[in-house]
Amino acid sequence: MNDTNDGLAFLPLGGTGEIGMNLNLYRLGSTWLAIDCGIGFSGNDTPEAEILMPDPVFIVERKNDLAGLVITHAHEDHLGAVAHLWPRLGCPIYATPFAASVLRRKLGEAHLTQQVKIHVIAPGGAFNVGPFDLRFIPVTHSVPEAQAVVLRTPHGIIVHTGDWKFDPQPMVGPPTDVAAFEALGDEGVLAMVCDSTNVMTQGPSASESDVRRSMTDLIASLSGRIAVTCFASNVARIETIAKAAQAAGRSVVIVGRSLRNLDVSARECGYLADVPPFLSEQEANSLPDDEVVMIITGSQGEPRSALSRIASDSHPNISLGEGDTVIYSSRMIPGNEQAVMQVQDNLTRRGVRVLTDRDHLVHVSGHATGGDVRRLFDLVRPRFAVPVHGEWRHLTANAAIAREKGVLPILLEDGDILNLAPGAVEVVDTAPTGRLVLDGGRLLPMNGGVLAARRRMLFNGIVMGSFAVDDEGYLIGDPKVSAPGLLDPEDPETSRLTEEFGNALDEIPDELRRDDNTFREAAKTALRRALGRKLQKRPLVDVHLLRV
Ligand SMILES: [Zn+2]
């Protein structure tokens, strides 16, 4: 593609498809701007890869032309990849005080605090990044200080909504700045890039204030210990739970590392100001059952979370049982159903009552409903709509609303480069895309050799043959074969395999024994042959040749 033209283009590198890992790029002339840089969690189909992020190779190759990275809000799928990918991107970052606080902790854990320059921008603030004239518009979402980004360019105005909803009473932070969106609409907007996550829900969004009323009544009506699980970043929800607890004369304990981190960031930025300091989990045990509410991590069934450990009675400080209640103040993210059900089952087995948003109004989504999106189109009146952040059916539903509003929708796949101006608004090129997997401390390509071998080992096992030879290539001692994950060492099949491997090695012609590589390949073939078809599997086969 022509990187040096004067136009304006949009390129999503992650954010469409089943795992939302947002990484959006805009190009103005030859300069690039990134918006958000998030991780995604894989479902059951890829057990070798838990945490995923977009492969940024396209923009890494153009990093000298990358002017900056703007973070719209402090959710993992929008900023969780920064600490991992920043060393490859190396650009300044722009974020609101709360997102910056969350990000600084992550960068600190990755020993990057000194290197990364974070420009803190006030909610609603205007700023310039290279040639990009930008402005934040405050929107309501399930985390404080979520911002839409307005890009004012010589070719027109782009509105990048980020994650948002309408809620006249969000309880924490201001409601979505309706007037700002309407003013942009009056000015004329070229394109709106819009969140699609919850667009298939009809009607307007429910309000956090409804949850607050309902949670207050519910907590007041319960006896015994109460635990509420929700997303750690949902400060309004944490405030809701804390105030409901206070109204019922209960103290609040927070359990789990991400909640403790969040509490620090929130209070540092002036949130939770009239909520008394939370008690530690050790202090919970000194309180009578009817005088405590615990806020606990683990609403998605994460196996190492506090709630999963409490459910299996393996938590060091907290235990729940007969007469206690756990409230799920969250939605089940698709893909996590089985894990969540397992935790709920374990709790129920212990006599704990489990309440969810099916029983009571204890959760509302932070994303715009179809009704919200309709209203935003009426305010912004863009010429083009680019639905992002959702699976294909969500993007399509968002596009249908756009069409209904007289706006031309354009559906993109990750990697599609959309020319916005000058000339026709259309996909003009494709950028390479892919996923990186966080494996321990490393990033591995999802489709690379290492993970392909891991998948093969996972499903087919591995067979390892070791043998020592002298200078001439003749066997010294007996070879050894091990097949972890496939055969027990005591299995008679293991000794048969070892014996046949030895025999097959004996048959390798002399001329193949001189060079190590040739010998190793011949030995691998021998081991494969010894394995035969008996196991009806094709395990990963490798040999160790030791020349002594
Ligand atoms: Zn979000």
PDB file of C-alpha atoms in Angstrom, residues 11-163:
ATOM      1  CA  LEU A  11      -7.386  -0.076  10.186  1.00  0.00           C
ATOM      2  CA  PRO A  12      -8.609  -2.401  12.952  1.00  0.00           C
ATOM      3  CA  LEU A  13      -5.889  -4.911  13.909  1.00  0.00           C
ATOM      4  CA  GLY A  14      -7.970  -6.535  16.631  1.00  0.00           C
ATOM      5  CA  GLY A  15     -11.512  -5.924  17.794  1.00  0.00           C
ATOM      6  CA  THR A  16     -13.661  -7.624  15.222  1.00  0.00           C
ATOM      7  CA  GLY A  17     -14.391 -11.313  15.767  1.00  0.00           C
ATOM      8  CA  GLU A  18     -15.186 -13.472  18.776  1.00  0.00           C
ATOM      9  CA  ILE A  19     -12.354 -12.311  21.032  1.00  0.00           C
ATOM     10  CA  GLY A  20     -12.363  -8.533  21.349  1.00  0.00           C
ATOM     11  CA  MET A  21      -8.769  -7.362  21.674  1.00  0.00           C
ATOM     12  CA  ASN A  22      -8.927  -3.773  20.568  1.00  0.00           C
ATOM     13  CA  LEU A  23      -6.079  -2.309  18.561  1.00  0.00           C
ATOM     14  CA  ASN A  24      -7.254   0.387  16.158  1.00  0.00           C
ATOM     15  CA  LEU A  25      -5.069   2.420  13.835  1.00  0.00           C
ATOM     16  CA  TYR A  26      -5.695   5.653  11.981  1.00  0.00           C
ATOM     17  CA  ARG A  27      -3.398   7.072   9.310  1.00  0.00           C
ATOM     18  CA  LEU A  28      -3.324  10.758   8.416  1.00  0.00           C
ATOM     19  CA  GLY A  29      -0.863  11.419   5.609  1.00  0.00           C
ATOM     20  CA  SER A  30       2.056   9.198   6.539  1.00  0.00           C
ATOM     21  CA  THR A  31       1.525   9.363  10.304  1.00  0.00           C
ATOM     22  CA  TRP A  32      -0.196   6.652  12.309  1.00  0.00           C
ATOM     23  CA  LEU A  33      -2.162   6.879  15.550  1.00  0.00           C
ATOM     24  CA  ALA A  34      -3.142   3.855  17.654  1.00  0.00           C
ATOM     25  CA  ILE A  35      -6.282   3.772  19.777  1.00  0.00           C
ATOM     26  CA  ASP A  36      -6.336   1.100  22.520  1.00  0.00           C
ATOM     27  CA  CYS A  37      -4.153  -1.960  22.870  1.00  0.00           C
ATOM     28  CA  GLY A  38      -5.980  -4.790  24.623  1.00  0.00           C
ATOM     29  CA  ILE A  39      -5.806  -8.461  25.462  1.00  0.00           C
ATOM     30  CA  GLY A  40      -8.438 -11.148  24.993  1.00  0.00           C
ATOM     31  CA  PHE A  41      -9.084 -14.380  26.860  1.00  0.00           C
ATOM     32  CA  SER A  42      -9.346 -17.503  24.768  1.00  0.00           C
ATOM     33  CA  GLY A  43     -12.156 -19.974  25.191  1.00  0.00           C
ATOM     34  CA  ASN A  44     -12.024 -23.720  25.670  1.00  0.00           C
ATOM     35  CA  ASP A  45     -10.901 -24.435  22.101  1.00  0.00           C
ATOM     36  CA  THR A  46      -7.383 -23.164  22.667  1.00  0.00           C
ATOM     37  CA  PRO A  47      -6.324 -24.393  26.110  1.00  0.00           C
ATOM     38  CA  GLU A  48      -2.640 -23.809  25.276  1.00  0.00           C
ATOM     39  CA  ALA A  49      -3.323 -20.095  24.927  1.00  0.00           C
ATOM     40  CA  GLU A  50      -5.090 -18.293  27.758  1.00  0.00           C
ATOM     41  CA  ILE A  51      -4.187 -14.653  27.126  1.00  0.00           C
ATOM     42  CA  LEU A  52      -4.138 -13.379  23.562  1.00  0.00           C
ATOM     43  CA  MET A  53      -3.291 -10.085  21.937  1.00  0.00           C
ATOM     44  CA  PRO A  54      -3.208  -8.771  18.394  1.00  0.00           C
ATOM     45  CA  ASP A  55       0.057  -9.264  16.507  1.00  0.00           C
ATOM     46  CA  PRO A  56       1.155  -5.659  15.901  1.00  0.00           C
ATOM     47  CA  VAL A  57       3.685  -6.545  13.166  1.00  0.00           C
ATOM     48  CA  PHE A  58       2.115  -4.136  10.649  1.00  0.00           C
ATOM     49  CA  ILE A  59       2.536  -1.089  12.865  1.00  0.00           C
ATOM     50  CA  VAL A  60       5.840  -2.276  14.344  1.00  0.00           C
ATOM     51  CA  GLU A  61       7.259  -2.105  10.800  1.00  0.00           C
ATOM     52  CA  ARG A  62       6.067   1.517  10.720  1.00  0.00           C
ATOM     53  CA  LYS A  63       6.882   2.412  14.318  1.00  0.00           C
ATOM     54  CA  ASN A  64       8.852   5.498  13.257  1.00  0.00           C
ATOM     55  CA  ASP A  65       5.618   6.869  11.837  1.00  0.00           C
ATOM     56  CA  LEU A  66       3.546   5.948  14.908  1.00  0.00           C
ATOM     57  CA  ALA A  67       2.899   9.216  16.735  1.00  0.00           C
ATOM     58  CA  GLY A  68       1.152   7.837  19.798  1.00  0.00           C
ATOM     59  CA  LEU A  69      -1.258   5.459  21.482  1.00  0.00           C
ATOM     60  CA  VAL A  70      -4.519   6.778  22.929  1.00  0.00           C
ATOM     61  CA  ILE A  71      -6.290   4.693  25.593  1.00  0.00           C
ATOM     62  CA  THR A  72     -10.072   5.132  25.743  1.00  0.00           C
ATOM     63  CA  HIS A  73     -10.588   3.370  29.104  1.00  0.00           C
ATOM     64  CA  ALA A  74      -9.069   1.068  31.692  1.00  0.00           C
ATOM     65  CA  HIS A  75     -10.509  -2.296  30.611  1.00  0.00           C
ATOM     66  CA  GLU A  76      -8.171  -5.198  29.876  1.00  0.00           C
ATOM     67  CA  ASP A  77      -9.459  -5.532  26.321  1.00  0.00           C
ATOM     68  CA  HIS A  78      -8.437  -1.913  25.717  1.00  0.00           C
ATOM     69  CA  LEU A  79      -5.188  -1.502  27.666  1.00  0.00           C
ATOM     70  CA  GLY A  80      -4.153  -4.990  28.844  1.00  0.00           C
ATOM     71  CA  ALA A  81      -1.606  -5.497  26.043  1.00  0.00           C
ATOM     72  CA  VAL A  82       0.252  -2.197  26.493  1.00  0.00           C
ATOM     73  CA  ALA A  83       2.848  -3.546  28.938  1.00  0.00           C
ATOM     74  CA  HIS A  84       3.496  -6.490  26.597  1.00  0.00           C
ATOM     75  CA  LEU A  85       3.577  -4.681  23.253  1.00  0.00           C
ATOM     76  CA  TRP A  86       4.977  -1.259  24.189  1.00  0.00           C
ATOM     77  CA  PRO A  87       8.611  -2.448  23.838  1.00  0.00           C
ATOM     78  CA  ARG A  88       7.817  -3.077  20.157  1.00  0.00           C
ATOM     79  CA  LEU A  89       5.831   0.139  19.637  1.00  0.00           C
ATOM     80  CA  GLY A  90       7.866   2.596  21.673  1.00  0.00           C
ATOM     81  CA  CYS A  91       5.436   5.521  21.326  1.00  0.00           C
ATOM     82  CA  PRO A  92       4.029   7.990  23.871  1.00  0.00           C
ATOM     83  CA  ILE A  93       0.707   7.104  25.501  1.00  0.00           C
ATOM     84  CA  TYR A  94      -2.304   9.356  26.160  1.00  0.00           C
ATOM     85  CA  ALA A  95      -4.837   8.422  28.832  1.00  0.00           C
ATOM     86  CA  THR A  96      -7.130   9.893  31.490  1.00  0.00           C
ATOM     87  CA  PRO A  97      -5.901   9.953  35.129  1.00  0.00           C
ATOM     88  CA  PHE A  98      -7.695   6.698  36.052  1.00  0.00           C
ATOM     89  CA  ALA A  99      -6.545   4.736  32.979  1.00  0.00           C
ATOM     90  CA  ALA A 100      -3.043   6.150  33.490  1.00  0.00           C
ATOM     91  CA  SER A 101      -3.061   4.955  37.102  1.00  0.00           C
ATOM     92  CA  VAL A 102      -4.127   1.432  36.111  1.00  0.00           C
ATOM     93  CA  LEU A 103      -1.572   1.438  33.290  1.00  0.00           C
ATOM     94  CA  ARG A 104       1.274   2.664  35.512  1.00  0.00           C
ATOM     95  CA  ARG A 105       0.802  -0.310  37.816  1.00  0.00           C
ATOM     96  CA  LYS A 106       0.996  -2.714  34.869  1.00  0.00           C
ATOM     97  CA  LEU A 107       4.049  -0.968  33.427  1.00  0.00           C
ATOM     98  CA  GLY A 108       5.654  -1.066  36.877  1.00  0.00           C
ATOM     99  CA  GLU A 109       5.158  -4.824  37.069  1.00  0.00           C
ATOM    100  CA  ALA A 110       6.833  -5.069  33.627  1.00  0.00           C
ATOM    101  CA  HIS A 111       9.728  -2.772  34.753  1.00  0.00           C
ATOM    102  CA  LEU A 112       8.822  -0.219  32.086  1.00  0.00           C
ATOM    103  CA  THR A 113       7.863   2.746  34.280  1.00  0.00           C
ATOM    104  CA  GLN A 114      10.972   4.741  33.382  1.00  0.00           C
ATOM    105  CA  GLN A 115      10.807   4.214  29.622  1.00  0.00           C
ATOM    106  CA  VAL A 116       7.141   4.877  28.883  1.00  0.00           C
ATOM    107  CA  LYS A 117       5.929   8.450  28.612  1.00  0.00           C
ATOM    108  CA  ILE A 118       2.265   8.735  29.633  1.00  0.00           C
ATOM    109  CA  HIS A 119       0.545  12.034  28.885  1.00  0.00           C
ATOM    110  CA  VAL A 120      -2.373  12.382  31.291  1.00  0.00           C
ATOM    111  CA  ILE A 121      -5.352  14.022  29.586  1.00  0.00           C
ATOM    112  CA  ALA A 122      -8.359  15.207  31.577  1.00  0.00           C
ATOM    113  CA  PRO A 123     -11.710  13.638  30.658  1.00  0.00           C
ATOM    114  CA  GLY A 124     -13.167  15.742  27.849  1.00  0.00           C
ATOM    115  CA  GLY A 125      -9.719  17.269  27.183  1.00  0.00           C
ATOM    116  CA  ALA A 126      -8.286  18.332  23.818  1.00  0.00           C
ATOM    117  CA  PHE A 127      -4.759  17.318  22.764  1.00  0.00           C
ATOM    118  CA  ASN A 128      -2.541  16.905  19.728  1.00  0.00           C
ATOM    119  CA  VAL A 129      -0.626  13.814  18.755  1.00  0.00           C
ATOM    120  CA  GLY A 130       1.580  14.534  15.727  1.00  0.00           C
ATOM    121  CA  PRO A 131      -0.776  15.885  13.049  1.00  0.00           C
ATOM    122  CA  PHE A 132      -3.829  14.468  14.852  1.00  0.00           C
ATOM    123  CA  ASP A 133      -6.098  17.049  16.460  1.00  0.00           C
ATOM    124  CA  LEU A 134      -7.885  15.038  19.142  1.00  0.00           C
ATOM    125  CA  ARG A 135     -10.494  15.493  21.814  1.00  0.00           C
ATOM    126  CA  PHE A 136     -11.991  13.197  24.414  1.00  0.00           C
ATOM    127  CA  ILE A 137     -15.755  13.091  24.980  1.00  0.00           C
ATOM    128  CA  PRO A 138     -16.774  11.576  28.332  1.00  0.00           C
ATOM    129  CA  VAL A 139     -19.067   8.558  27.952  1.00  0.00           C
ATOM    130  CA  THR A 140     -20.650   6.249  30.502  1.00  0.00           C
ATOM    131  CA  HIS A 141     -19.257   2.716  30.691  1.00  0.00           C
ATOM    132  CA  SER A 142     -18.608   0.116  33.396  1.00  0.00           C
ATOM    133  CA  VAL A 143     -15.306   1.761  34.374  1.00  0.00           C
ATOM    134  CA  PRO A 144     -14.551   5.375  35.356  1.00  0.00           C
ATOM    135  CA  GLU A 145     -13.475   7.969  32.802  1.00  0.00           C
ATOM    136  CA  ALA A 146     -14.333   6.109  29.582  1.00  0.00           C
ATOM    137  CA  GLN A 147     -13.849   8.452  26.623  1.00  0.00           C
ATOM    138  CA  ALA A 148     -14.880   8.620  23.004  1.00  0.00           C
ATOM    139  CA  VAL A 149     -12.149  10.093  20.765  1.00  0.00           C
ATOM    140  CA  VAL A 150     -12.864  12.802  18.209  1.00  0.00           C
ATOM    141  CA  LEU A 151     -10.321  13.059  15.378  1.00  0.00           C
ATOM    142  CA  ARG A 152     -10.525  16.415  13.643  1.00  0.00           C
ATOM    143  CA  THR A 153      -8.732  16.147  10.289  1.00  0.00           C
ATOM    144  CA  PRO A 154      -8.510  18.248   7.114  1.00  0.00           C
ATOM    145  CA  HIS A 155     -10.685  15.523   5.536  1.00  0.00           C
ATOM    146  CA  GLY A 156     -13.451  15.632   8.093  1.00  0.00           C
ATOM    147  CA  ILE A 157     -14.329  14.602  11.625  1.00  0.00           C
ATOM    148  CA  ILE A 158     -14.121  11.015  12.839  1.00  0.00           C
ATOM    149  CA  VAL A 159     -15.888   9.914  16.025  1.00  0.00           C
ATOM    150  CA  HIS A 160     -14.365   6.817  17.632  1.00  0.00           C
ATOM    151  CA  THR A 161     -16.849   5.905  20.374  1.00  0.00           C
ATOM    152  CA  GLY A 162     -14.820   3.382  22.373  1.00  0.00           C
ATOM    153  CA  ASP A 163     -17.054   1.413  24.776  1.00  0.00           C
TER     154      ASP A 163
END
